PDB file of C-alpha atoms in Angstrom:
ATOM      1  CA  MET A 182      26.974 171.731  20.418  1.00  0.00           C
ATOM      2  CA  GLY A 183      28.910 169.272  18.254  1.00  0.00           C
ATOM      3  CA  VAL A 184      26.004 166.805  18.243  1.00  0.00           C
ATOM      4  CA  GLY A 185      23.647 169.612  17.241  1.00  0.00           C
ATOM      5  CA  ALA A 186      25.922 170.600  14.358  1.00  0.00           C
ATOM      6  CA  LEU A 187      26.049 166.993  13.131  1.00  0.00           C
ATOM      7  CA  LEU A 188      22.268 166.748  13.311  1.00  0.00           C
ATOM      8  CA  VAL A 189      21.833 169.951  11.301  1.00  0.00           C
ATOM      9  CA  ALA A 190      24.348 168.716   8.694  1.00  0.00           C
ATOM     10  CA  PHE A 191      22.571 165.349   8.419  1.00  0.00           C
ATOM     11  CA  LEU A 192      19.173 166.991   7.989  1.00  0.00           C
ATOM     12  CA  GLY A 193      20.616 169.368   5.383  1.00  0.00           C
ATOM     13  CA  ILE A 194      21.971 166.470   3.311  1.00  0.00           C
ATOM     14  CA  GLY A 195      18.539 164.819   3.432  1.00  0.00           C
ATOM     15  CA  MET A 196      16.827 167.987   2.242  1.00  0.00           C
ATOM     16  CA  VAL A 197      19.290 168.374  -0.659  1.00  0.00           C
ATOM     17  CA  ALA A 198      18.587 164.776  -1.714  1.00  0.00           C
ATOM     18  CA  ARG A 199      14.827 165.403  -1.643  1.00  0.00           C
ATOM     19  CA  GLY A 200      15.270 168.574  -3.661  1.00  0.00           C
ATOM     20  CA  LEU A 201      17.224 166.636  -6.283  1.00  0.00           C
ATOM     21  CA  ASN A 202      14.401 164.066  -6.462  1.00  0.00           C
ATOM     22  CA  LEU A 203      11.826 166.783  -6.984  1.00  0.00           C
ATOM     23  CA  GLY A 204      14.007 168.230  -9.747  1.00  0.00           C
ATOM     24  CA  GLY A 205      14.070 164.850 -11.504  1.00  0.00           C
ATOM     25  CA  ALA A 206      17.717 164.042 -10.738  1.00  0.00           C
ATOM     26  CA  PRO A 207      18.643 160.743  -9.115  1.00  0.00           C
ATOM     27  CA  ALA A 208      19.427 161.170  -5.431  1.00  0.00           C
ATOM     28  CA  VAL A 209      21.523 158.915  -3.278  1.00  0.00           C
ATOM     29  CA  PHE A 210      19.457 158.974  -0.085  1.00  0.00           C
ATOM     30  CA  ALA A 211      15.952 158.431  -1.494  1.00  0.00           C
ATOM     31  CA  ARG A 212      13.928 155.302  -1.030  1.00  0.00           C
ATOM     32  CA  THR A 213      13.630 154.148  -4.615  1.00  0.00           C
ATOM     33  CA  THR A 214      12.453 151.124  -6.501  1.00  0.00           C
ATOM     34  CA  ALA A 215      14.031 150.722  -9.907  1.00  0.00           C
ATOM     35  CA  PRO A 216      13.077 148.058 -12.419  1.00  0.00           C
ATOM     36  CA  ALA A 217      15.400 145.114 -11.882  1.00  0.00           C
ATOM     37  CA  ALA A 218      14.153 143.001 -14.752  1.00  0.00           C
ATOM     38  CA  ALA A 219      11.080 142.868 -16.917  1.00  0.00           C
ATOM     39  CA  PRO A 220       8.994 139.935 -15.784  1.00  0.00           C
ATOM     40  CA  ALA A 221       6.878 137.637 -17.832  1.00  0.00           C
ATOM     41  CA  ARG A 222       3.243 138.550 -17.343  1.00  0.00           C
ATOM     42  CA  PRO A 223       1.901 138.089 -14.683  1.00  0.00           C
ATOM     43  CA  ARG A 224       4.751 139.755 -12.858  1.00  0.00           C
ATOM     44  CA  PRO A 225       6.295 138.560  -9.629  1.00  0.00           C
ATOM     45  CA  ALA A 226       5.882 140.653  -6.501  1.00  0.00           C
ATOM     46  CA  GLY A 227       8.252 143.606  -6.555  1.00  0.00           C
ATOM     47  CA  GLY A 228       8.957 143.428 -10.293  1.00  0.00           C
ATOM     48  CA  PRO A 229       8.165 146.303 -12.629  1.00  0.00           C
ATOM     49  CA  ALA A 230       4.744 146.589 -14.216  1.00  0.00           C
ATOM     50  CA  VAL A 231       5.244 146.267 -17.988  1.00  0.00           C
ATOM     51  CA  ALA A 232       2.735 148.018 -20.237  1.00  0.00           C
ATOM     52  CA  THR A 233       0.714 146.197 -22.873  1.00  0.00           C
ATOM     53  CA  ILE A 234      -0.378 147.780 -26.140  1.00  0.00           C
ATOM     54  CA  ARG A 235      -3.935 147.451 -27.494  1.00  0.00           C
ATOM     55  CA  ASP A 236      -5.378 149.455 -30.376  1.00  0.00           C
ATOM     56  CA  GLY A 237      -2.469 151.908 -30.457  1.00  0.00           C
ATOM     57  CA  VAL A 238      -2.621 152.732 -26.724  1.00  0.00           C
ATOM     58  CA  GLN A 239      -0.486 151.235 -23.988  1.00  0.00           C
ATOM     59  CA  TYR A 240      -1.911 150.317 -20.611  1.00  0.00           C
ATOM     60  CA  VAL A 241      -0.168 149.703 -17.314  1.00  0.00           C
ATOM     61  CA  GLU A 242      -1.583 149.224 -13.824  1.00  0.00           C
ATOM     62  CA  THR A 243       0.074 149.660 -10.450  1.00  0.00           C
ATOM     63  CA  THR A 244      -1.134 149.504  -6.869  1.00  0.00           C
ATOM     64  CA  LEU A 245      -0.258 152.263  -4.423  1.00  0.00           C
ATOM     65  CA  GLN A 246       1.602 151.184  -1.303  1.00  0.00           C
ATOM     66  CA  PRO A 247       1.870 153.494   1.738  1.00  0.00           C
ATOM     67  CA  SER A 248       5.666 153.781   1.574  1.00  0.00           C
ATOM     68  CA  ARG A 249       6.667 152.955  -2.021  1.00  0.00           C
ATOM     69  CA  TYR A 250       5.730 153.355  -5.657  1.00  0.00           C
ATOM     70  CA  GLU A 251       5.996 150.552  -8.195  1.00  0.00           C
ATOM     71  CA  PRO A 252       8.390 150.853 -11.153  1.00  0.00           C
ATOM     72  CA  ILE A 253       6.884 150.648 -14.637  1.00  0.00           C
ATOM     73  CA  VAL A 254       8.195 149.890 -18.127  1.00  0.00           C
ATOM     74  CA  VAL A 255       6.549 151.664 -21.084  1.00  0.00           C
ATOM     75  CA  GLN A 256       7.242 152.196 -24.789  1.00  0.00           C
ATOM     76  CA  ALA A 257       8.329 155.552 -26.203  1.00  0.00           C
ATOM     77  CA  GLY A 258       5.973 157.369 -28.563  1.00  0.00           C
ATOM     78  CA  VAL A 259       2.800 155.434 -27.705  1.00  0.00           C
ATOM     79  CA  PRO A 260      -0.003 157.110 -25.685  1.00  0.00           C
ATOM     80  CA  LEU A 261      -0.062 155.702 -22.150  1.00  0.00           C
ATOM     81  CA  ARG A 262      -3.021 155.117 -19.844  1.00  0.00           C
ATOM     82  CA  TRP A 263      -1.532 154.395 -16.411  1.00  0.00           C
ATOM     83  CA  THR A 264      -3.981 153.337 -13.709  1.00  0.00           C
ATOM     84  CA  VAL A 265      -2.809 153.644 -10.104  1.00  0.00           C
ATOM     85  CA  THR A 266      -5.219 151.801  -7.824  1.00  0.00           C
ATOM     86  CA  ALA A 267      -5.272 153.121  -4.267  1.00  0.00           C
ATOM     87  CA  THR A 268      -7.143 152.246  -1.119  1.00  0.00           C
ATOM     88  CA  ALA A 269      -7.936 154.886   1.489  1.00  0.00           C
ATOM     89  CA  ALA A 270      -5.551 153.111   3.874  1.00  0.00           C
ATOM     90  CA  ALA A 271      -2.676 153.253   1.340  1.00  0.00           C
ATOM     91  CA  ILE A 272      -2.944 157.014   0.743  1.00  0.00           C
ATOM     92  CA  THR A 273      -0.761 158.997   3.135  1.00  0.00           C
ATOM     93  CA  GLY A 274       0.164 162.633   3.492  1.00  0.00           C
ATOM     94  CA  CYS A 275       3.436 161.836   1.726  1.00  0.00           C
ATOM     95  CA  ASN A 276       2.515 159.647  -1.272  1.00  0.00           C
ATOM     96  CA  SER A 277      -0.246 161.872  -2.636  1.00  0.00           C
ATOM     97  CA  PRO A 278       0.162 163.810  -4.803  1.00  0.00           C
ATOM     98  CA  MET A 279       2.491 161.816  -7.011  1.00  0.00           C
ATOM     99  CA  THR A 280       4.692 163.814  -9.409  1.00  0.00           C
ATOM    100  CA  VAL A 281       6.796 163.194 -12.517  1.00  0.00           C
ATOM    101  CA  PRO A 282       8.976 166.321 -12.364  1.00  0.00           C
ATOM    102  CA  ALA A 283      10.698 165.802 -15.733  1.00  0.00           C
ATOM    103  CA  TRP A 284       7.345 165.838 -17.537  1.00  0.00           C
ATOM    104  CA  GLY A 285       5.448 168.323 -15.355  1.00  0.00           C
ATOM    105  CA  ILE A 286       2.886 165.727 -14.263  1.00  0.00           C
ATOM    106  CA  GLN A 287       1.239 165.868 -10.845  1.00  0.00           C
ATOM    107  CA  LYS A 288      -1.644 163.627  -9.772  1.00  0.00           C
ATOM    108  CA  ARG A 289      -3.465 163.804  -6.453  1.00  0.00           C
ATOM    109  CA  LEU A 290      -4.403 160.212  -5.678  1.00  0.00           C
ATOM    110  CA  VAL A 291      -7.838 159.299  -4.333  1.00  0.00           C
ATOM    111  CA  PRO A 292      -9.269 155.928  -3.272  1.00  0.00           C
ATOM    112  CA  GLY A 293     -10.083 153.823  -6.327  1.00  0.00           C
ATOM    113  CA  ALA A 294      -8.640 153.954  -9.846  1.00  0.00           C
ATOM    114  CA  ASN A 295      -6.517 157.022 -10.654  1.00  0.00           C
ATOM    115  CA  LEU A 296      -5.850 157.516 -14.372  1.00  0.00           C
ATOM    116  CA  ILE A 297      -2.693 159.261 -15.585  1.00  0.00           C
ATOM    117  CA  GLU A 298      -2.435 159.832 -19.344  1.00  0.00           C
ATOM    118  CA  PHE A 299       0.556 161.061 -21.355  1.00  0.00           C
ATOM    119  CA  VAL A 300       2.874 160.087 -24.205  1.00  0.00           C
ATOM    120  CA  PRO A 301       6.362 159.070 -23.030  1.00  0.00           C
ATOM    121  CA  ARG A 302       8.709 160.562 -25.643  1.00  0.00           C
ATOM    122  CA  ALA A 303      12.381 159.938 -24.850  1.00  0.00           C
ATOM    123  CA  VAL A 304      13.952 156.549 -24.141  1.00  0.00           C
ATOM    124  CA  GLY A 305      15.567 156.236 -20.712  1.00  0.00           C
ATOM    125  CA  ASP A 306      14.735 156.236 -17.011  1.00  0.00           C
ATOM    126  CA  VAL A 307      12.454 158.933 -15.641  1.00  0.00           C
ATOM    127  CA  ARG A 308      12.073 159.277 -11.888  1.00  0.00           C
ATOM    128  CA  TYR A 309       8.688 159.843 -10.266  1.00  0.00           C
ATOM    129  CA  THR A 310       8.264 160.845  -6.665  1.00  0.00           C
ATOM    130  CA  CYS A 311       5.976 161.974  -3.892  1.00  0.00           C
ATOM    131  CA  TRP A 312       5.516 165.713  -3.475  1.00  0.00           C
ATOM    132  CA  MET A 313       8.229 165.769  -0.777  1.00  0.00           C
ATOM    133  CA  GLY A 314      10.787 163.805  -2.808  1.00  0.00           C
ATOM    134  CA  MET A 315      11.022 161.041  -0.202  1.00  0.00           C
ATOM    135  CA  ILE A 316       9.359 158.142  -2.037  1.00  0.00           C
ATOM    136  CA  THR A 317      10.595 157.565  -5.570  1.00  0.00           C
ATOM    137  CA  SER A 318      10.441 155.024  -8.338  1.00  0.00           C
ATOM    138  CA  VAL A 319      11.245 154.804 -12.023  1.00  0.00           C
ATOM    139  CA  ILE A 320       9.407 154.888 -15.321  1.00  0.00           C
ATOM    140  CA  ARG A 321      11.669 153.017 -17.757  1.00  0.00           C
ATOM    141  CA  VAL A 322      10.893 154.167 -21.310  1.00  0.00           C
ATOM    142  CA  VAL A 323      12.071 151.627 -23.898  1.00  0.00           C
ATOM    143  CA  PRO A 324      12.121 151.789 -27.708  1.00  0.00           C
ATOM    144  CA  SER A 325       9.957 148.667 -27.952  1.00  0.00           C
ATOM    145  CA  LEU A 326       8.061 146.600 -25.403  1.00  0.00           C
ATOM    146  CA  ALA A 327       9.144 143.530 -27.373  1.00  0.00           C
ATOM    147  CA  ASP A 328      12.653 144.250 -26.035  1.00  0.00           C
ATOM    148  CA  ALA A 329      11.451 145.156 -22.533  1.00  0.00           C
ATOM    149  CA  GLY A 330      12.955 141.987 -21.046  1.00  0.00           C
ATOM    150  CA  SER A 331      16.501 143.115 -21.719  1.00  0.00           C
ATOM    151  CA  ALA A 332      15.887 146.874 -21.444  1.00  0.00           C
ATOM    152  CA  ALA A 333      14.248 146.652 -18.027  1.00  0.00           C
ATOM    153  CA  GLY A 334      17.234 144.876 -16.555  1.00  0.00           C
ATOM    154  CA  GLY A 335      18.854 148.077 -15.433  1.00  0.00           C
ATOM    155  CA  ARG A 336      22.261 149.587 -15.908  1.00  0.00           C
TER     156      ARG A 336
END
């Protein structure tokens, strides 16, 4: 009975952590990928994707992985066109749809290019997650992409 109680407690902690992810709060037990440092373009494997601005619109591209999302760095106040490229093999029951709870964005991913458009307003880190709150990553919103090298370095 003691082992059963421990198992129930462990599962409860996991569900609370997932609920926090879905609410946009950072959770301790989630698999997350935060930007470690803004890379020079092209970026090294595992580094954040840093947006580029052309004609008043910023563009960033990421590739869906079955068990993780890529972190991105974008500029506040500039319309964003974020393309998430997915293969049929990469899409799982967990990673689609992808949600940005703080901004009310939800996107069901399909094979091919998936376009997500919005204007990131406030500077800071915004978590995005799968619909279950298990896979998470970060959108780092910076005041200027010119300063993205130092701003993407983390806290």
